[in-house]
Amino acid sequence: MSQLRSVIRGCGAYLPERILTNQDLAKLIDTTDQWITERTGIKQRHIAAEGELTSAMGTAAARQALKHAGIDAQDIDLIVLATSTPDQTFPATAVTIQAELGITHGAAFDLQAVCSGFVFALTTADNFLKGGQFKRALVIGAEAFSRILDWQDRSTCVLFGDGAGAVVVEAQMLNGAATDRGILATCLRSDGRYRDKLFVDGGPSSTGTVGHVRMDGPEVFRHAVTKISEVIDATLAQAGHKASDIDWFVPHQANKRILDGAAKKLGLDPERIIVTVDKHANTSAASIPLALSTACGDGRIKQGDLVLMEAMGGGFTWGAVLIRW
Ligand code: UT7
């Protein structure tokens, strides 16, 4: 039976020019390259220049995704931006990106699910496209996380980086075959009882300030692999697939030990995991689209491949998306 499917048409990325290595950090705070590498797999991160905004990074990634898709900005009628580091409290940073792209029709809004933001944004766009309300969406993850880090807190500041990634998603009427392209299954979860395990200690209605990232790292780590595995199982079951069907596993890039743990539970060959955490660190909502863009750019992810994404972050929020590329 024919059905509307959300098909990925292209992807793009943007990374700020400045690279901050672990060795650079060791000169600023009490840490070592060895500690960061062993505990997280991170070797370096990109840092936005002064005055370089989340909207600018998101726009650059969106332009590259449009180019890759061969689609004109005027053909986009929905922009969903996942970010925890908007340019301003309001308006949504998505409308700045919309204006930068010269789009005056359709809708653009921000979505906040911290590190799970891209998975939540893609699922949101998928539902709008499948429902027939919009035809083509730009789903973007963009973060200037360096702006909300406490650079004196070595337990958090070594973990994050800045950047943006984007995908163009198009509603296509397909014939319902098992080999059809598009988003096959999505699964989102949150549990606010854990909201104080990873948070920012400021905000418009509380302190009137932007605040800094605070995290109980070991507690987040303790929940990560179990929660991620549960949502992956639910997503695969929804689509009638097994872990062994997966061509590429594109996890949120927080910590190499968490990626490896989730992949091991799935029984996946390490060659099938897309890893960018070593070069980008944790870019929150930008990490999955940055990894997708890397793996599409170097020819690993190809049309027809089965791609599984997952993320977990502040809230807690977590989720997974399964796509036939
Ligand atoms: O994307 C959203 C989700 N976020 C995550 O997924 C992060 C999840 N958590 C983690 O990845 C890990 O918990 C961390 C990488 C954050 C920390 O690793 P850990 O193995 O859990 O270390 P720990 O926090 O238990 O700290 C161990 C030791 C402590 O010293 P003592 O008390 O044992 O003497 C820390 O003070 O490591 C110390 N430490 C550091 N040492 C050198 C903490 N940060 C650093 C540092 N450099 N940057």
Coordinates of C-alpha atoms and ligand atoms in Angstrom, one line a residue:
M1 CA 0.0 0.0 0.0
S2 CA 1.4 3.4 -1.0
Q3 CA 2.4 5.7 1.9
L4 CA 4.1 9.0 2.5
R5 CA 7.7 8.5 3.7
S6 CA 10.3 11.1 4.9
V7 CA 13.3 10.5 2.7
I8 CA 16.8 12.0 3.4
R9 CA 17.8 14.0 0.3
G10 CA 21.1 15.5 1.5
C11 CA 23.3 16.4 4.5
G12 CA 25.7 19.1 5.4
A13 CA 28.0 20.3 8.2
Y14 CA 29.9 23.3 9.5
L15 CA 32.7 23.3 12.0
P16 CA 34.4 26.5 13.3
E17 CA 37.9 27.1 12.2
R18 CA 39.6 27.1 15.7
I19 CA 40.6 23.7 17.0
L20 CA 41.3 23.3 20.7
T21 CA 43.3 20.1 21.4
N22 CA 43.6 18.2 24.7
Q23 CA 47.2 19.5 24.9
D24 CA 45.9 23.1 24.6
L25 CA 43.4 22.4 27.4
A26 CA 46.1 20.9 29.7
K27 CA 47.9 24.3 29.6
L28 CA 44.7 26.0 30.8
I29 CA 43.3 23.6 33.5
D30 CA 44.4 20.7 35.6
T31 CA 43.9 17.9 33.1
T32 CA 45.9 15.7 30.7
D33 CA 45.5 14.4 27.2
Q34 CA 45.8 10.9 28.7
W35 CA 42.9 11.4 31.1
I36 CA 40.6 12.9 28.4
T37 CA 41.5 10.2 25.8
E38 CA 41.1 7.3 28.1
R39 CA 37.9 8.4 29.7
T40 CA 36.1 9.8 26.6
G41 CA 38.0 9.1 23.4
I42 CA 38.1 12.9 22.7
K43 CA 41.3 14.4 21.2
Q44 CA 40.2 17.8 20.1
R45 CA 37.1 20.1 19.7
H46 CA 36.2 23.0 17.5
I47 CA 35.4 26.4 19.2
A48 CA 33.2 29.1 17.7
A49 CA 35.0 32.4 17.1
E50 CA 34.0 35.5 19.0
G51 CA 30.8 36.8 17.4
E52 CA 30.2 33.5 15.5
L53 CA 26.6 32.6 16.3
T54 CA 24.6 29.4 16.4
S55 CA 22.5 30.8 13.6
A56 CA 25.5 31.4 11.4
M57 CA 26.8 27.8 12.0
G58 CA 23.3 26.4 11.4
T59 CA 22.9 28.4 8.2
A60 CA 26.3 27.2 6.8
A61 CA 25.4 23.6 7.5
A62 CA 21.9 24.1 6.0
R63 CA 23.4 25.6 2.8
Q64 CA 25.7 22.6 2.4
A65 CA 22.8 20.2 2.9
L66 CA 20.7 22.0 0.3
K67 CA 23.6 21.9 -2.2
H68 CA 24.2 18.2 -1.5
A69 CA 20.4 17.5 -2.0
G70 CA 20.3 19.7 -5.2
I71 CA 17.3 21.5 -3.7
D72 CA 16.7 25.3 -3.7
A73 CA 16.1 27.0 -0.4
Q74 CA 12.7 28.2 -1.8
D75 CA 11.5 24.6 -1.9
I76 CA 11.9 24.2 1.9
D77 CA 8.7 24.8 3.9
L78 CA 9.7 23.6 7.3
I79 CA 12.8 24.3 9.4
V80 CA 13.3 22.5 12.8
L81 CA 16.4 23.6 14.6
A82 CA 17.6 21.5 17.6
T83 CA 19.7 23.6 19.9
S84 CA 20.4 24.4 23.6
T85 CA 22.5 27.4 22.7
P86 CA 20.2 29.8 20.8
D87 CA 21.4 33.2 19.7
Q88 CA 18.8 34.8 22.0
T89 CA 16.1 33.6 24.4
F90 CA 13.7 34.6 21.6
P91 CA 12.9 34.7 18.7
A92 CA 13.8 31.1 17.8
T93 CA 17.2 30.9 16.1
A94 CA 15.4 28.9 13.4
V95 CA 13.7 32.1 12.1
T96 CA 17.2 33.8 11.7
I97 CA 18.3 30.8 9.6
Q98 CA 15.1 31.0 7.7
A99 CA 15.7 34.7 6.9
E100 CA 19.4 34.1 6.1
L101 CA 18.2 31.5 3.5
G102 CA 15.7 34.0 2.1
I103 CA 12.7 31.8 2.9
T104 CA 9.5 33.7 3.8
H105 CA 6.9 30.9 3.6
G106 CA 6.2 27.8 5.8
A107 CA 7.3 27.5 9.4
A108 CA 10.5 27.6 11.4
F109 CA 11.0 26.8 15.1
D110 CA 13.5 25.7 17.7
L111 CA 13.3 22.4 19.6
Q112 CA 15.1 21.8 22.9
A113 CA 16.0 18.3 24.0
V114 CA 19.7 18.9 24.6
C115 CA 21.9 16.1 23.2
S116 CA 18.9 14.2 22.0
G117 CA 17.7 17.3 20.1
F118 CA 18.5 16.0 16.6
V119 CA 16.6 12.7 17.2
F120 CA 13.6 14.7 18.6
A121 CA 13.8 17.2 15.7
L122 CA 14.0 14.6 13.0
T123 CA 11.1 12.7 14.5
T124 CA 9.0 15.9 14.7
A125 CA 9.8 16.7 11.0
D126 CA 8.9 13.1 10.1
N127 CA 5.5 13.4 11.6
F128 CA 4.8 16.7 9.9
L129 CA 5.9 15.3 6.5
K130 CA 4.1 12.0 6.9
G131 CA 1.0 13.9 7.9
G132 CA 1.1 15.9 4.7
Q133 CA 1.4 19.3 6.4
F134 CA 4.8 20.2 4.9
K135 CA 6.7 18.9 1.9
R136 CA 10.4 19.5 2.5
A137 CA 12.2 20.1 5.8
L138 CA 15.6 21.2 6.9
V139 CA 16.4 19.5 10.2
I140 CA 19.4 21.2 11.8
G141 CA 21.4 20.6 15.0
A142 CA 23.6 23.6 15.8
E143 CA 25.4 24.5 19.0
A144 CA 27.8 27.1 20.5
F145 CA 28.3 25.0 23.6
S146 CA 31.6 26.6 24.5
R147 CA 29.5 29.7 25.5
I148 CA 27.7 27.8 28.4
L149 CA 30.8 25.9 29.7
D150 CA 32.4 26.8 33.0
W151 CA 36.0 26.8 31.8
Q152 CA 37.2 26.3 35.4
D153 CA 35.3 23.0 35.7
R154 CA 37.5 20.3 34.3
S155 CA 34.8 17.7 34.7
T156 CA 32.7 19.3 32.0
C157 CA 34.7 21.8 29.9
V158 CA 36.9 19.1 28.3
L159 CA 33.9 17.2 27.0
F160 CA 32.1 19.6 24.6
G161 CA 32.6 21.4 21.3
D162 CA 30.8 23.7 18.8
G163 CA 29.5 23.0 15.3
A164 CA 26.4 22.3 13.2
G165 CA 24.9 19.6 11.0
A166 CA 21.8 19.5 8.8
V167 CA 19.7 17.2 6.7
V168 CA 17.1 17.9 4.0
V169 CA 14.1 15.6 4.3
E170 CA 11.4 15.2 1.7
A171 CA 8.0 13.7 1.8
Q172 CA 7.7 11.1 -1.0
M173 CA 4.8 8.8 -1.8
L174 CA 6.3 5.3 -2.0
N175 CA 4.8 1.9 -2.6
G176 CA 5.2 0.5 1.0
A177 CA 7.8 -2.1 0.0
A178 CA 10.3 -3.2 2.7
T179 CA 13.1 -1.7 0.6
D180 CA 11.5 1.8 0.4
R181 CA 13.7 4.6 1.4
G182 CA 13.0 6.9 4.3
I183 CA 12.5 7.1 8.0
L184 CA 11.2 3.6 9.1
A185 CA 10.7 4.0 12.8
T186 CA 11.3 6.5 15.6
C187 CA 11.1 6.3 19.3
L188 CA 11.4 9.1 21.9
R189 CA 11.6 9.1 25.7
S190 CA 12.1 11.4 28.6
D191 CA 12.1 11.2 32.3
G192 CA 12.2 14.5 34.2
R193 CA 13.1 12.9 37.5
Y194 CA 16.7 13.0 36.3
R195 CA 16.7 16.7 35.2
D196 CA 19.2 17.7 37.9
K197 CA 21.8 15.2 36.6
L198 CA 22.7 17.3 33.6
F199 CA 21.5 20.9 33.4
V200 CA 22.4 24.6 33.1
D201 CA 22.3 26.6 36.3
G202 CA 20.6 29.6 34.8
G203 CA 17.7 30.7 32.7
P204 CA 15.2 33.5 32.0
S205 CA 12.6 32.5 34.6
S206 CA 15.0 31.4 37.3
T207 CA 18.2 33.5 37.5
G208 CA 17.8 35.8 34.6
T209 CA 21.2 34.7 33.4
V210 CA 22.4 32.2 30.8
G211 CA 24.2 29.9 33.3
H212 CA 26.7 27.1 32.9
V213 CA 26.6 23.3 32.2
R214 CA 26.6 21.1 35.4
M215 CA 26.7 17.4 35.2
D216 CA 26.9 14.4 37.4
G217 CA 28.9 12.5 34.8
P218 CA 29.1 9.1 36.4
E219 CA 25.3 9.1 37.0
V220 CA 24.6 10.0 33.3
F221 CA 27.1 7.3 32.3
R222 CA 25.3 4.8 34.5
H223 CA 22.0 5.3 32.8
A224 CA 23.3 5.8 29.2
V225 CA 23.9 2.3 27.8
T226 CA 20.7 0.7 29.4
K227 CA 18.4 3.6 28.2
I228 CA 19.9 3.7 24.8
S229 CA 19.7 -0.1 24.4
E230 CA 16.0 -0.1 25.4
V231 CA 15.0 2.5 22.8
I232 CA 17.1 0.9 20.1
D233 CA 15.3 -2.4 20.7
A234 CA 11.9 -0.7 20.5
T235 CA 12.8 1.1 17.3
L236 CA 14.1 -2.0 15.6
A237 CA 11.0 -4.0 16.7
Q238 CA 8.7 -1.2 15.3
A239 CA 10.3 -1.6 11.9
G240 CA 10.6 -5.4 12.0
H241 CA 14.4 -5.3 11.8
K242 CA 17.2 -7.0 13.8
A243 CA 20.4 -5.5 14.9
S244 CA 22.3 -7.6 12.4
D245 CA 20.4 -5.8 9.5
I246 CA 22.1 -2.4 10.4
D247 CA 24.6 -1.1 7.9
W248 CA 25.7 1.9 9.9
F249 CA 25.3 2.9 13.6
V250 CA 25.4 6.7 14.1
P251 CA 25.2 7.3 17.8
H252 CA 25.3 10.7 19.6
Q253 CA 28.9 11.4 20.1
A254 CA 29.3 11.9 23.9
N255 CA 31.9 9.4 24.9
K256 CA 33.6 6.6 23.0
R257 CA 33.0 4.2 26.0
I258 CA 29.2 4.8 25.7
L259 CA 29.2 4.3 21.9
D260 CA 31.2 1.1 22.3
G261 CA 29.0 -0.2 25.1
A262 CA 25.8 0.4 23.1
A263 CA 27.3 -1.2 19.9
K264 CA 28.6 -4.2 21.9
K265 CA 25.1 -4.8 23.4
L266 CA 23.8 -4.8 19.8
G267 CA 26.5 -7.2 18.7
L268 CA 27.6 -4.8 16.0
D269 CA 31.0 -5.0 14.3
P270 CA 33.0 -1.9 15.4
E271 CA 33.6 -1.1 11.7
R272 CA 29.9 -0.3 11.4
I273 CA 30.0 2.5 14.0
I274 CA 30.5 6.1 12.8
V275 CA 32.9 7.8 15.3
T276 CA 33.6 11.5 15.3
V277 CA 33.9 12.1 19.0
D278 CA 37.7 12.1 18.8
K279 CA 37.7 15.1 16.4
H280 CA 34.5 17.0 17.4
A281 CA 33.9 16.1 21.1
N282 CA 30.3 16.3 22.3
T283 CA 28.5 18.9 20.1
S284 CA 25.2 18.1 21.7
A285 CA 22.3 18.4 19.1
A286 CA 24.9 18.8 16.3
S287 CA 26.8 15.6 16.9
I288 CA 24.6 13.1 14.9
P289 CA 24.2 15.3 11.7
L290 CA 27.9 16.1 11.9
A291 CA 28.6 12.4 12.0
L292 CA 26.1 11.7 9.2
S293 CA 27.7 14.3 7.0
T294 CA 31.2 12.9 7.6
A295 CA 30.1 9.3 6.7
C296 CA 28.1 10.4 3.7
G297 CA 31.0 12.7 2.5
D298 CA 33.6 9.9 2.7
G299 CA 31.3 7.4 0.9
R300 CA 30.5 5.0 3.8
I301 CA 26.8 5.7 4.0
K302 CA 25.2 5.1 0.7
Q303 CA 21.6 5.1 -0.7
G304 CA 19.8 2.0 0.4
D305 CA 21.8 1.5 3.6
L306 CA 20.0 0.9 6.9
V307 CA 21.1 3.6 9.3
L308 CA 20.4 3.6 13.1
M309 CA 20.8 6.8 15.1
E310 CA 20.4 7.1 18.9
A311 CA 21.0 9.8 21.5
M312 CA 20.7 10.4 25.2
G313 CA 21.0 13.7 27.0
G314 CA 19.8 16.2 29.6
G315 CA 16.3 15.7 31.0
F316 CA 16.9 12.8 30.7
T317 CA 15.8 12.6 27.1
W318 CA 16.7 9.7 24.8
G319 CA 15.5 8.3 21.5
A320 CA 16.4 6.5 18.3
V321 CA 15.6 6.8 14.6
L322 CA 15.9 4.0 11.9
I323 CA 16.3 5.2 8.3
R324 CA 16.7 3.4 5.0
W325 CA 19.1 6.0 3.4
Ligands
UT7_1 O1 25.8 14.0 25.9 C1 25.1 14.0 27.1 C2 25.5 13.0 28.0 N1 26.8 13.1 28.6 C3 27.5 12.0 28.8 O2 27.2 11.1 28.2 C4 28.6 12.0 29.7 C5 28.5 10.8 30.6 N2 29.6 10.7 31.5 C6 30.9 10.5 31.2 O3 31.2 10.4 30.0 C7 31.9 10.2 32.3 O4 31.2 10.1 33.5 C8 32.9 11.4 32.3 C9 33.8 11.3 31.1 C10 32.2 12.7 32.4 C11 33.8 11.2 33.6 O5 34.4 10.0 33.6 P1 34.4 9.1 34.9 O6 35.2 7.9 34.6 O7 33.0 8.9 35.3 O8 35.2 10.0 35.9 P2 34.7 10.6 37.3 O9 33.8 11.8 37.0 O10 34.2 9.5 38.2 O11 36.1 11.2 37.8 C12 37.2 10.4 38.2 C13 38.3 11.2 38.6 C14 38.0 12.2 39.7 O12 39.1 12.3 40.6 P3 39.1 11.5 42.0 O13 37.9 12.1 42.7 O14 38.9 10.1 41.6 O15 40.4 11.9 42.6 C15 37.8 13.5 39.0 O16 38.1 14.6 39.8 O17 38.8 12.0 37.5 C16 38.9 13.4 37.9 N3 38.7 14.3 36.8 C17 39.6 14.7 35.9 N4 40.9 14.5 35.9 C18 41.7 15.0 34.9 C19 37.5 14.7 36.3 N5 37.6 15.5 35.2 C20 39.0 15.4 34.9 C21 39.8 16.0 33.9 N6 41.1 15.7 33.9 N7 39.3 16.7 32.9

